[in-house]
Structures are given as C-alpha cells and as structure tokens.
Short mmCIF file of C-alpha atoms in Angstrom, two decimals:
data_model
loop_
_atom_site.label_atom_id
_atom_site.label_comp_id
_atom_site.label_asym_id
_atom_site.label_seq_id
_atom_site.Cartn_x
_atom_site.Cartn_y
_atom_site.Cartn_z
CA MET U 188 -3.08 19.33 14.21
CA MET U 189 -6.68 19.29 13.40
CA ASN U 190 -8.30 22.62 13.39
CA LEU U 191 -11.31 22.72 15.80
CA ALA U 192 -11.87 26.59 15.46
CA ASN U 193 -14.69 26.43 12.93
CA ALA U 194 -16.61 23.49 14.43
CA PRO U 195 -20.34 24.12 14.23
CA SER U 196 -22.10 24.95 17.47
CA GLU U 197 -24.67 22.18 16.83
CA ALA U 198 -24.48 18.77 14.97
CA PRO U 199 -27.18 16.37 14.08
CA GLN U 200 -27.09 13.08 16.05
CA VAL U 201 -26.64 11.02 12.81
CA ARG U 202 -24.87 12.23 9.70
CA LEU U 203 -25.74 10.09 6.70
CA ALA U 204 -23.40 9.05 3.78
CA LYS U 205 -23.82 6.85 0.88
CA ALA U 206 -25.54 3.42 1.35
CA GLY U 207 -23.17 0.80 2.55
CA ALA U 208 -20.72 3.36 4.12
CA THR U 209 -18.71 2.66 7.14
CA ARG U 210 -20.76 3.56 10.46
CA VAL U 211 -18.78 5.15 13.11
CA LEU U 212 -19.90 5.98 16.71
CA VAL U 213 -17.93 8.88 18.23
CA VAL U 214 -18.00 8.85 22.07
CA ASP U 215 -16.55 11.89 23.90
CA ASP U 216 -17.81 14.28 26.43
CA GLU U 217 -16.21 17.40 24.61
CA PRO U 218 -19.10 18.48 22.19
CA THR U 219 -16.79 20.52 20.04
CA LEU U 220 -14.32 17.74 19.44
CA ARG U 221 -17.32 15.21 18.79
CA ARG U 222 -18.76 17.52 16.15
CA SER U 223 -15.41 18.19 14.49
CA VAL U 224 -14.65 14.35 14.31
CA VAL U 225 -18.15 13.71 12.94
CA ARG U 226 -17.67 16.31 10.25
CA MET U 227 -14.25 14.79 9.27
CA LEU U 228 -15.58 11.38 8.93
CA VAL U 229 -18.60 12.32 6.92
CA ALA U 230 -16.31 14.31 4.52
CA SER U 231 -14.37 11.11 3.92
CA GLY U 232 -17.55 9.25 3.00
CA MET U 233 -18.50 7.47 6.30
CA GLU U 234 -21.48 7.81 8.47
CA ALA U 235 -21.01 9.21 11.94
CA ILE U 236 -23.18 9.02 15.09
CA GLN U 237 -22.44 10.83 18.42
CA ALA U 238 -22.61 9.96 22.06
CA GLU U 239 -21.60 12.08 24.87
CA ASP U 240 -20.85 9.29 27.36
CA GLY U 241 -20.68 5.63 27.89
CA ALA U 242 -24.37 5.18 28.75
CA ALA U 243 -25.44 7.02 25.68
CA ALA U 244 -23.10 4.98 23.36
CA LEU U 245 -24.68 1.79 24.78
CA ALA U 246 -28.09 3.15 23.99
CA VAL U 247 -27.02 4.06 20.46
CA LEU U 248 -25.81 0.54 19.95
CA GLU U 249 -29.05 -0.97 21.15
CA ARG U 250 -30.76 0.55 18.19
CA GLU U 251 -28.10 1.19 15.53
CA ARG U 252 -25.70 -1.00 13.66
CA VAL U 253 -22.04 0.39 13.92
CA HIS U 254 -18.76 -0.87 12.51
CA VAL U 255 -16.30 1.22 14.54
CA ALA U 256 -16.45 3.16 17.86
CA LEU U 257 -13.95 6.03 18.60
CA VAL U 258 -14.10 6.08 22.32
CA ASP U 259 -12.36 8.87 24.59
CA LEU U 260 -10.41 7.27 27.29
CA MET U 261 -11.22 9.99 30.02
CA MET U 262 -15.07 10.38 30.45
CA PRO U 263 -17.27 10.91 33.59
CA LYS U 264 -19.40 8.03 34.87
CA MET U 265 -18.00 5.40 32.70
CA ASN U 266 -14.52 5.68 31.38
CA GLY U 267 -13.15 4.44 28.07
CA LEU U 268 -11.75 1.34 29.38
CA GLU U 269 -14.80 0.35 31.13
CA LEU U 270 -16.98 1.00 28.04
CA LEU U 271 -14.39 -1.02 26.09
CA GLN U 272 -14.86 -4.02 28.32
CA THR U 273 -18.60 -3.71 27.98
CA LEU U 274 -18.51 -3.44 24.16
CA ARG U 275 -16.25 -6.53 24.06
CA THR U 276 -19.02 -8.51 25.85
CA SER U 277 -22.19 -6.98 24.61
CA HIS U 278 -21.16 -5.82 21.09
CA PRO U 279 -18.27 -7.84 19.94
CA GLY U 280 -18.95 -6.92 16.43
CA VAL U 281 -17.80 -3.33 16.89
CA GLU U 282 -14.11 -2.31 16.50
CA VAL U 283 -13.00 0.08 19.19
CA ILE U 284 -10.40 2.84 18.67
CA MET U 285 -9.37 4.70 21.92
CA MET U 286 -8.73 8.37 21.94
CA THR U 287 -6.22 9.30 24.55
CA ALA U 288 -4.50 12.46 25.65
CA PHE U 289 -0.91 13.10 24.65
CA GLY U 290 1.40 10.99 26.92
CA ASP U 291 -1.03 8.40 27.95
CA VAL U 292 0.64 5.75 25.86
CA GLU U 293 0.79 3.19 28.69
CA VAL U 294 -3.04 3.41 29.22
CA ALA U 295 -3.46 3.31 25.49
CA VAL U 296 -1.31 0.08 25.09
CA LYS U 297 -3.42 -1.32 27.98
CA SER U 298 -6.53 -0.69 26.04
CA VAL U 299 -5.23 -2.45 23.00
CA ARG U 300 -4.40 -5.39 25.06
CA ALA U 301 -7.91 -5.38 26.47
CA GLY U 302 -9.26 -5.64 22.97
CA ALA U 303 -9.23 -2.23 21.14
CA TYR U 304 -8.02 -2.23 17.68
CA ASP U 305 -5.77 0.88 17.98
CA PHE U 306 -5.46 4.23 19.80
CA LEU U 307 -5.20 7.81 18.62
CA GLU U 308 -3.42 10.61 20.56
CA LYS U 309 -5.12 13.93 20.96
CA PRO U 310 -4.51 16.40 19.67
CA PHE U 311 -4.57 14.44 16.40
CA ARG U 312 -1.64 14.84 14.15
CA SER U 313 -3.83 15.10 10.95
CA ASN U 314 -7.33 14.31 9.77
CA ASP U 315 -5.79 11.78 7.64
CA GLU U 316 -4.48 9.85 10.51
CA VAL U 317 -8.00 9.58 11.95
CA VAL U 318 -9.60 8.71 8.87
CA LEU U 319 -6.98 6.04 8.01
CA THR U 320 -7.20 4.34 11.41
CA VAL U 321 -10.89 4.15 11.27
CA SER U 322 -10.73 2.83 7.76
CA LYS U 323 -8.43 0.17 8.74
CA ALA U 324 -10.53 -0.83 11.74
CA ALA U 325 -13.59 -1.01 9.47
CA GLU U 326 -11.71 -3.24 6.96
CA ARG U 327 -10.72 -5.60 9.85
CA ARG U 328 -14.36 -5.79 10.89
CA HIS U 329 -15.22 -6.45 7.32
CA LEU U 330 -12.74 -9.20 7.08
CA VAL U 331 -13.88 -10.76 10.30
CA ASN U 332 -17.45 -10.75 9.21
CA HIS U 333 -16.59 -12.19 5.78
CA ALA U 334 -14.66 -14.88 7.30
CA ALA U 335 -17.52 -15.74 9.69
CA MET U 336 -19.92 -15.74 6.64
CA LEU U 337 -17.56 -18.08 4.76
CA LYS U 338 -17.11 -20.35 7.85
CA ARG U 339 -20.96 -20.74 8.01
CA GLN U 340 -21.13 -21.57 4.38
CA LEU U 341 -18.24 -24.07 4.79
CA ASP U 342 -19.90 -25.77 7.72
CA GLU U 343 -23.30 -25.98 5.98
CA GLN U 344 -21.51 -27.51 2.81
CA LYS U 345 -19.52 -30.04 4.88
CA GLU U 346 -22.65 -31.27 6.49
CA THR U 347 -24.15 -32.21 3.06
CA PHE U 348 -21.04 -33.08 0.85
CA GLY U 349 -17.88 -33.37 2.73
CA GLU U 350 -14.78 -31.52 1.37
CA LEU U 351 -16.25 -30.89 -1.97
CA ILE U 352 -16.71 -27.07 -1.87
CA GLY U 353 -18.15 -24.43 -4.09
CA ASN U 354 -21.19 -22.16 -4.60
CA THR U 355 -21.01 -21.52 -8.38
CA ALA U 356 -23.68 -22.85 -10.65
CA SER U 357 -21.19 -25.29 -12.27
CA MET U 358 -20.44 -26.79 -8.77
CA GLN U 359 -24.12 -26.80 -7.99
CA GLU U 360 -24.51 -29.10 -11.00
CA VAL U 361 -21.66 -31.34 -9.67
CA TYR U 362 -23.54 -31.59 -6.27
CA ARG U 363 -26.87 -32.39 -8.16
CA LEU U 364 -25.27 -35.26 -10.06
CA ALA U 365 -23.20 -36.57 -7.22
CA VAL U 366 -26.06 -36.66 -4.79
CA GLY U 367 -28.39 -38.20 -7.25
CA VAL U 368 -26.04 -41.01 -8.13
CA ALA U 369 -24.54 -41.66 -4.63
CA PRO U 370 -27.49 -43.96 -3.36
CA THR U 371 -27.20 -46.11 -6.50
CA SER U 372 -24.67 -48.80 -7.54
CA SER U 373 -24.08 -47.22 -10.91
CA THR U 374 -20.54 -46.78 -12.22
CA VAL U 375 -19.34 -43.15 -12.38
CA LEU U 376 -16.82 -41.57 -14.66
CA ILE U 377 -15.35 -38.28 -13.21
CA LEU U 378 -13.65 -36.00 -15.71
CA GLY U 379 -11.63 -32.88 -15.06
CA GLU U 380 -8.07 -31.34 -15.18
CA SER U 381 -5.58 -32.33 -12.65
CA GLY U 382 -6.19 -30.81 -9.31
CA THR U 383 -9.93 -30.07 -9.64
CA GLY U 384 -10.98 -32.54 -7.00
CA LYS U 385 -11.83 -35.83 -8.67
CA GLU U 386 -10.91 -38.01 -5.71
CA LEU U 387 -12.85 -35.66 -3.29
CA THR U 388 -15.88 -36.18 -5.56
CA ALA U 389 -15.48 -39.93 -5.44
CA ARG U 390 -15.08 -39.91 -1.63
CA ALA U 391 -18.23 -37.73 -1.27
CA ILE U 392 -20.21 -40.14 -3.50
CA HIS U 393 -18.98 -43.08 -1.41
CA GLU U 394 -19.80 -41.46 1.86
CA HIS U 395 -23.42 -40.81 0.67
CA SER U 396 -23.96 -44.18 -0.38
CA SER U 397 -25.13 -47.43 1.39
CA ARG U 398 -21.55 -48.53 1.21
CA SER U 399 -20.18 -45.71 3.43
CA THR U 400 -19.36 -48.05 6.30
CA LYS U 401 -17.33 -50.44 3.93
CA PRO U 402 -13.85 -49.67 2.49
CA PHE U 403 -13.08 -46.79 0.03
CA VAL U 404 -10.02 -47.79 -1.85
CA ALA U 405 -8.30 -45.01 -3.99
CA VAL U 406 -5.79 -46.33 -6.75
CA ASN U 407 -3.63 -44.00 -8.94
CA CYS U 408 -3.48 -46.31 -12.11
CA SER U 409 -0.77 -44.11 -13.60
CA ALA U 410 1.62 -44.77 -10.52
CA ILE U 411 1.59 -48.59 -10.79
CA PRO U 412 4.27 -50.29 -12.96
CA VAL U 413 2.85 -51.72 -15.92
CA ASP U 414 3.87 -55.31 -15.04
CA LEU U 415 2.35 -55.08 -11.62
CA VAL U 416 -0.94 -53.59 -12.39
CA GLU U 417 -2.86 -56.83 -12.70
CA SER U 418 -1.35 -58.27 -9.56
CA GLU U 419 -2.04 -54.86 -7.70
CA LEU U 420 -5.75 -54.84 -8.75
CA PHE U 421 -6.75 -58.34 -8.87
CA GLY U 422 -4.25 -60.12 -6.67
CA HIS U 423 -1.81 -62.92 -7.32
CA VAL U 424 -0.94 -66.31 -5.80
CA ARG U 425 2.39 -67.44 -4.47
CA GLY U 426 4.85 -68.16 -7.15
CA ALA U 427 2.83 -66.46 -9.88
CA PHE U 428 5.99 -64.50 -10.96
CA THR U 429 9.50 -63.81 -9.78
CA GLY U 430 9.29 -62.06 -6.30
CA ALA U 431 5.72 -63.36 -5.58
CA ILE U 432 6.73 -65.06 -2.46
CA THR U 433 3.33 -64.73 -0.89
CA THR U 434 -0.30 -64.85 -2.04
CA ARG U 435 -1.91 -61.29 -2.25
CA GLU U 436 -5.58 -60.57 -2.46
CA GLY U 437 -5.46 -57.26 -4.47
CA LEU U 438 -7.27 -54.00 -4.17
CA PHE U 439 -10.56 -55.31 -5.69
CA LYS U 440 -10.81 -57.84 -2.90
CA THR U 441 -9.88 -55.23 -0.32
CA ALA U 442 -12.80 -53.10 -1.65
CA ASP U 443 -15.21 -55.98 -1.43
CA GLN U 444 -18.63 -54.50 -0.37
CA GLY U 445 -17.17 -51.03 -0.65
CA THR U 446 -15.97 -48.73 -3.40
CA ILE U 447 -12.73 -48.61 -5.53
CA PHE U 448 -11.67 -45.40 -7.02
CA LEU U 449 -9.59 -45.84 -10.25
CA ASP U 450 -7.80 -42.44 -10.91
CA GLU U 451 -6.12 -42.08 -14.29
CA VAL U 452 -7.95 -45.08 -15.56
CA GLY U 453 -6.89 -44.18 -19.06
CA ASP U 454 -3.35 -45.39 -18.20
CA LEU U 455 -4.39 -49.05 -17.59
CA PRO U 456 -2.63 -51.40 -19.89
CA PRO U 457 -4.63 -53.62 -22.43
CA LEU U 458 -4.82 -56.77 -20.31
CA ALA U 459 -5.77 -54.89 -17.09
CA GLN U 460 -8.58 -53.34 -19.09
CA VAL U 461 -9.91 -56.67 -20.16
CA LYS U 462 -9.96 -57.89 -16.53
CA LEU U 463 -11.55 -54.59 -15.41
CA LEU U 464 -14.38 -54.98 -17.86
CA ARG U 465 -14.87 -58.52 -16.61
CA ALA U 466 -15.16 -57.30 -12.99
CA LEU U 467 -17.58 -54.63 -14.08
CA GLN U 468 -19.87 -56.92 -16.20
CA GLU U 469 -19.83 -60.03 -13.98
CA GLY U 470 -18.40 -59.02 -10.58
CA GLU U 471 -15.58 -61.59 -11.11
CA ILE U 472 -11.86 -61.34 -10.67
CA LYS U 473 -9.10 -63.73 -11.65
CA PRO U 474 -5.77 -63.39 -9.67
CA VAL U 475 -2.44 -63.72 -11.51
CA GLY U 476 -1.15 -67.22 -11.56
CA THR U 477 -4.46 -69.06 -11.08
CA ASN U 478 -7.52 -70.00 -13.13
CA GLU U 479 -9.80 -69.51 -9.98
CA ILE U 480 -12.69 -67.16 -10.42
CA ARG U 481 -13.46 -65.11 -7.32
CA ARG U 482 -16.64 -62.96 -6.83
CA VAL U 483 -16.52 -59.39 -5.60
CA ASP U 484 -19.12 -56.90 -4.94
CA VAL U 485 -17.34 -53.55 -5.62
CA ARG U 486 -18.61 -50.31 -6.93
CA VAL U 487 -16.27 -48.61 -9.35
CA LEU U 488 -15.68 -44.94 -9.60
CA ALA U 489 -13.20 -43.92 -12.26
CA ALA U 490 -11.61 -40.73 -13.25
CA THR U 491 -9.38 -39.28 -15.93
CA ASN U 492 -7.86 -35.93 -16.97
CA VAL U 493 -7.51 -37.08 -20.59
CA ASP U 494 -10.02 -37.60 -23.47
CA LEU U 495 -10.66 -41.29 -23.54
CA ARG U 496 -12.38 -41.10 -26.87
CA THR U 497 -9.07 -39.84 -28.30
CA LYS U 498 -7.33 -42.90 -26.77
CA ILE U 499 -10.13 -45.17 -28.17
CA ALA U 500 -9.33 -43.74 -31.71
CA ALA U 501 -5.70 -44.42 -31.24
CA GLY U 502 -6.42 -48.06 -30.02
CA ARG U 503 -5.11 -47.49 -26.61
CA PHE U 504 -8.39 -47.79 -24.70
CA ARG U 505 -11.20 -50.29 -25.12
CA GLU U 506 -14.51 -48.82 -26.33
CA ASP U 507 -16.65 -51.31 -24.59
CA LEU U 508 -14.82 -50.51 -21.31
CA TYR U 509 -15.37 -46.88 -21.83
CA TYR U 510 -19.21 -47.35 -22.02
CA ARG U 511 -19.19 -49.53 -19.01
CA LEU U 512 -17.34 -46.86 -16.98
CA ASN U 513 -19.35 -43.91 -18.45
CA VAL U 514 -22.82 -44.86 -17.11
CA ILE U 515 -22.86 -41.52 -15.27
CA CYS U 516 -20.47 -38.80 -16.16
CA ILE U 517 -19.57 -35.84 -13.76
CA GLU U 518 -17.30 -33.26 -15.20
CA LEU U 519 -15.58 -31.00 -12.75
CA PRO U 520 -14.93 -27.27 -13.88
CA PRO U 521 -11.34 -25.88 -13.78
CA LEU U 522 -10.85 -23.16 -11.08
CA ARG U 523 -10.43 -20.48 -13.69
CA LYS U 524 -14.04 -21.03 -14.74
CA ARG U 525 -15.34 -20.93 -11.16
CA ARG U 526 -13.62 -17.84 -9.79
CA ASP U 527 -16.59 -16.99 -7.47
CA ASP U 528 -15.52 -20.09 -5.38
CA ILE U 529 -11.90 -18.92 -4.88
CA ALA U 530 -12.90 -17.07 -1.64
CA ILE U 531 -14.64 -19.80 0.02
CA LEU U 532 -12.03 -22.41 -1.04
CA ALA U 533 -9.08 -20.02 0.16
CA HIS U 534 -10.84 -19.62 3.53
CA HIS U 535 -11.28 -23.28 3.73
CA PHE U 536 -7.61 -24.11 3.20
CA LEU U 537 -6.64 -21.24 5.57
CA ARG U 538 -8.73 -22.86 8.32
CA LYS U 539 -7.39 -26.26 7.59
CA TYR U 540 -3.76 -25.41 7.70
CA ALA U 541 -4.16 -22.74 10.64
CA ALA U 542 -5.74 -25.55 12.71
CA ARG U 543 -2.95 -27.97 11.80
CA GLN U 544 -0.24 -25.29 12.86
CA GLY U 545 -2.20 -24.08 15.86
CA ARG U 546 -2.35 -20.54 14.33
CA GLU U 547 -5.22 -18.03 14.48
CA VAL U 548 -4.80 -16.50 10.95
CA MET U 549 -8.27 -16.57 9.87
CA LYS U 550 -8.62 -13.59 7.46
CA ILE U 551 -7.60 -12.80 3.95
CA SER U 552 -7.32 -9.03 2.96
CA ASP U 553 -9.34 -7.68 0.02
CA GLU U 554 -6.04 -6.99 -1.82
CA ALA U 555 -4.78 -10.62 -1.35
CA MET U 556 -8.15 -11.95 -2.47
CA ARG U 557 -7.91 -9.87 -5.55
CA VAL U 558 -4.55 -11.43 -6.28
CA LEU U 559 -6.02 -14.91 -5.67
CA ARG U 560 -9.09 -14.20 -7.89
CA GLY U 561 -6.83 -12.68 -10.81
CA GLN U 562 -4.70 -15.87 -11.25
CA ASN U 563 -5.47 -18.58 -13.81
CA TRP U 564 -4.65 -21.41 -11.39
CA PRO U 565 -3.38 -24.16 -13.95
CA GLY U 566 -3.05 -26.35 -10.99
CA ASN U 567 -6.63 -25.71 -10.15
CA VAL U 568 -7.77 -26.27 -6.53
CA ARG U 569 -4.68 -28.24 -5.51
CA GLU U 570 -2.54 -25.22 -6.54
CA LEU U 571 -4.83 -22.81 -4.49
CA GLU U 572 -4.40 -25.04 -1.61
CA ASN U 573 -0.63 -25.00 -1.80
CA ALA U 574 -0.68 -21.24 -2.08
CA MET U 575 -2.70 -20.92 1.07
CA GLU U 576 -0.39 -23.14 2.94
CA HIS U 577 2.64 -21.05 1.60
CA ALA U 578 0.87 -17.78 2.78
CA LEU U 579 0.23 -19.19 6.18
CA VAL U 580 3.90 -20.07 6.71
CA TYR U 581 4.98 -16.41 5.92
CA CYS U 582 2.11 -14.61 7.67
CA ARG U 583 3.11 -13.10 10.96
CA GLU U 584 -0.11 -11.46 12.03
CA ASP U 585 -3.82 -12.60 11.74
CA THR U 586 -4.46 -11.55 8.13
CA ILE U 587 -3.14 -12.93 4.84
CA LEU U 588 -1.76 -10.04 2.71
CA PRO U 589 -0.65 -10.10 -0.98
CA HIS U 590 3.05 -10.37 -0.11
CA HIS U 591 2.36 -13.57 1.72
CA LEU U 592 1.25 -15.28 -1.35
CA PRO U 593 3.63 -17.22 -3.57
CA SER U 594 3.61 -14.37 -6.21
CA GLY U 595 4.66 -11.82 -3.64
CA ARG U 596 7.48 -13.60 -1.91
CA HIS U 597 10.23 -12.26 -4.24
CA SER U 598 9.61 -8.86 -2.70
CA LEU U 599 10.76 -10.09 0.98
CA ALA U 600 14.13 -10.59 2.22
CA PRO U 601 15.02 -14.20 3.04
CA LEU U 602 14.09 -15.20 6.59
CA THR U 603 16.85 -15.32 9.21
CA ASN U 604 17.30 -18.09 11.56
CA GLU U 605 15.54 -16.07 14.34
CA GLU U 606 12.55 -15.61 11.88
CA ALA U 607 11.90 -19.26 11.07
CA PRO U 608 8.47 -19.94 9.74
CA GLY U 609 5.83 -20.10 12.48
CA GLU U 610 7.78 -18.23 14.89
CA ALA U 611 7.21 -14.52 15.78
CA ALA U 612 9.96 -12.22 14.41
CA THR U 613 11.51 -10.52 17.37
CA ALA U 614 14.56 -8.79 15.81
CA LEU U 615 14.34 -5.03 15.08
CA PRO U 616 17.03 -2.86 13.39
CA ASP U 617 18.71 -0.43 15.89
CA SER U 618 17.87 2.41 13.42
CA LEU U 619 14.24 1.81 14.18
CA ALA U 620 14.37 0.83 17.78
CA ASP U 621 15.93 4.26 18.77
CA LEU U 622 13.01 6.12 17.29
CA PRO U 623 9.57 6.93 18.85
CA TYR U 624 7.00 4.28 18.29
CA ARG U 625 5.07 6.12 15.68
CA ASP U 626 8.13 7.47 13.71
CA ALA U 627 9.56 3.92 13.74
CA LYS U 628 6.37 2.38 12.43
CA GLN U 629 6.14 5.06 9.68
CA ARG U 630 9.82 4.56 8.70
CA ALA U 631 9.17 0.77 8.67
CA LEU U 632 6.37 1.14 6.42
CA THR U 633 8.25 3.42 4.08
CA LEU U 634 11.14 0.97 3.80
CA PHE U 635 8.69 -1.90 3.16
CA ASP U 636 6.95 0.14 0.36
CA ASP U 637 10.37 0.89 -1.25
CA ALA U 638 11.37 -2.61 -1.27
CA TYR U 639 8.04 -3.98 -2.28
CA PHE U 640 7.25 -1.70 -5.33
CA SER U 641 10.87 -2.01 -6.34
CA ALA U 642 10.81 -5.84 -6.39
CA VAL U 643 7.45 -6.16 -8.10
CA LEU U 644 8.39 -3.70 -10.81
CA ARG U 645 11.78 -5.30 -11.32
CA ARG U 646 10.11 -8.66 -11.63
CA THR U 647 7.73 -7.32 -14.20
CA GLY U 648 10.35 -5.21 -16.23
CA GLY U 649 8.68 -2.01 -15.08
CA ASN U 650 5.11 -2.94 -16.61
CA ILE U 651 2.73 -1.07 -14.51
CA SER U 652 -0.33 -3.14 -15.51
CA GLU U 653 1.33 -6.60 -14.75
CA ALA U 654 2.88 -5.26 -11.56
CA ALA U 655 -0.56 -3.89 -10.40
CA ARG U 656 -2.16 -7.40 -11.11
CA GLN U 657 0.53 -9.31 -9.13
CA ALA U 658 0.33 -6.83 -6.24
CA GLY U 659 -3.60 -7.05 -6.22
CA LEU U 660 -4.00 -3.24 -6.42
CA ASP U 661 -5.90 -1.13 -8.92
CA ARG U 662 -3.68 0.09 -11.77
CA SER U 663 -4.04 3.75 -11.07
CA ASN U 664 -3.48 3.34 -7.28
CA PHE U 665 -0.45 1.16 -7.85
CA ARG U 666 0.94 3.79 -10.30
CA ARG U 667 0.44 6.57 -7.58
CA ALA U 668 1.84 4.59 -4.89
CA SER U 669 4.90 3.50 -6.78
CA LYS U 670 5.58 7.09 -8.05
CA ARG U 671 5.50 8.10 -4.25
CA ASN U 672 8.37 5.67 -3.71
CA GLY U 673 10.39 6.86 -6.76
CA GLN U 674 9.85 3.77 -8.86
CA LYS U 675 9.93 4.01 -12.81
CA THR U 676 7.21 2.38 -14.62
CA SER U 677 6.06 1.57 -18.11
CA GLY U 678 2.93 0.32 -19.83
#
C-alpha cells in the first residue's frame, strides 16, 4: 500500500517535469492523497496538476493541456461520474482513470462503460500500479492522437493524388513528376520493384488527366499467353485462328479516348512490340486476321520491374520502342528506402480493412510500429498491406500489437472454433475464472509473457538481438523481460 504518512503539508498547483512529459490532472477532495499522488507521478517523470473538485478540474482544463485525469469517484458538488460525463463531451482528448474506494467495483465498471480508460481501487496496492495505469492511458491517448494526425494527412493526400501515399522526399518527387505529366498526352514509363505501387501511380495520372472520364484499362502483359497477346491487345476478326468464333475489338479499342496501362511491358513478345510501336507512333492498330487499319486515341502508360536496357542488349526488347515508352520516366522507391512512410501507409491499410470488416481497430502500438519499421519488406507496399490485413484478423481489441503481425503469430496458440477470426473470444480457462479479476488478469499476463518470450526465443535460436527486433522491443528491455520469465538467451 502507498505510504501517505510523509506527504508534505503543501504542494504547488503544477509540478513540472521534462518537456514533452505526460501531463496528469489529479482530482480529489482529500489534499493529502492529492499531494502524494502528485509527488509519485512527478518522481516517475510526469507532470502533475491538482484540483480539489470537479469545478476546479474544469477550470484547469480550460487553460491547461492535459493527457490523463485521475478522478476520485466520491466528491462533493460534482461526483466522479458526473465529471467523467462532462469531460467526455467538453474535453474528449483527455483519458480518464477513476479512483474508487475498495469494494466499489460495480460503480467502477459502470464508469469504464461510460468512457473511463480504467479504474484504481484505493488504497492503491503500489505506486507502480498507479504509474503503470497512467502510462498506459497516456499511451492510448498518444495512439489516438497519432491516428487522427495520420488520418488528416491521408485525407489531404487522397484529395490530391488518390491512393498513392507517402510524405518522404522520394515520394514527393514522384508526386511532382506525376502531377506535372498528368495533364499532358505524353507516354510515361513507371519503374519500380514489384509491389511499389506502379498501377496506383498510373491510375493517379489518369485520374488527373483530361481523360479521367474515359476508360482506364490495366493489362498485365506477363499474364497473357504469348500466342494471344496480339489478339488481346489489338483485337481479332472471326476465324482469324482456331477458337476465334467471334470478332473481338481488343483492349486498345476498349481504351479509345482513355488510358491503357501496360504492366510488365518488358514481357511482350517481338511481334506485339512492333504493333505497340505502330500504335504509339501513328495511333493505328491492326486486328489479327485482317489488313484493316483502325485509328485509336489512347494514352499509353507502361511499367516494368526489370531493366529494359539489359533486355535490349540481349535482343529481347526493341530499342526504338524503349525510347517511345520512356518519354517521361517515374521511378518508385522500394519501401525499405522510404521507412518514414511506413506509419502512414500502415494506418491507411488499417482503415481500409477495418472499414471493410466493420471493425473499429484504428490504432497501432508503438512497439508494433517499431516492428513494421524494422522489416525490409521485399514485397514492398503490397507486403505491408497484407501484413496489416493479417494483423486485423487476429486483433481482438482496438490496437494492433506486435504479436498480431505475421512475424509474431507463431507465439500464439491456434484459434479454436469458438475464436474464429473476426469474432470476440469468450472462452476463459476455469483456472482464471475462479480467481478475483485483478489476480486473474495478472495471471493471464504472466502466462502470455511466458509463452511469447519462449516462442520468440525458440524461433531465433535464443539470439537476443534478433528476438528483440522481431518483438519490436529495445534489446536491453527484451533481455530484462525475458529473464523475468526464465528464458535463456544468447548474443
């Protein structure tokens, strides 16, 4: 229990800590307890402000920025629940923790349902319990604020350039080139590794062009059988070849007046390259099986993840076609070279799949974000998108944690039929259900820590550095935590 015997008789209204520290408002009509809690919070590196009742608390909040409010449930004039309701309306950016007398669990649960982050029973079991609860509430507020900031950035970017997202200098250069070329009719060659967003870039260029109301036709050249490429692109007449039972216009005709996007253009066979060159130079196509020339007005955007100059040197790609395609070149950077964009991209994909699944998971913990930023992402943005969809499936609450990500799934037991993805888990072991709430919660956390650290260390062969990286924790913190759980480490 916290020792209040040595609490000072007077305490300043505001105790300052280092810049950027968590600011906590302590609201309680007992001066001795208020001062002791303030002293405890300041000693942990926070900034604490005092208020003796609800009215004083509201007055403080009118002039001070606060992250967390510790509010006593039983106070004169305005009780804790009434203050909580007022704060939810007038100061929604403040996380509220209720302080209740021992045994008032029913009222405390009611306060949580009314919007409080958590509750603490007085007398406190330990200073650490108070500091940890406040720290977690502050972290939640940080995550909510960060998510709101990323949402604003995403909304602003989508207004200007669709689904192509990023704030780094390399992506700003992509925007500059794309916005500049969009209103023109110039052919654009988009370069980049697989998964970097080449089709998104092409769509954004089309949507910002004068052709935006006309068709946008995307073609994966590598997915078309070699003997059908010409027919697919330029059409054919009935009887042109075995199986041609009807006349087909082809994708260039479909895209007339609009834009055609040729992804993996380097995989086009030689004859299709000749016909593409003709379409680019003269705006003319000739369907398979006829000598009839047809005029088309199509803007061509092409993309590849290979070096076309190497193919030219090997005689597998026409040099004249390369220069017709490479009028304007936009090169997309791999995700590993734009790590500062990972946060906004991850949040974008989280919003996308949460909306699709009707979920309200909108935050990513700092530890999970460190895991995301620490990976090399060979699959680039597409791999990150898949990782966020994966994390959402396994997340049960409102925040993505490291073990929800693909790299952390091995630390979890398989889901039972009752715990299918997307549904809330309701089963609880009898050994926990028989315990008081706080003891059960602590026991569950201990069991999870044991299983998690054991799984990560087993996967990395006991290498502490690699295990810490996969867990998204600082190496020294991981070592201390794993030792507490009796795990053997190396490296």
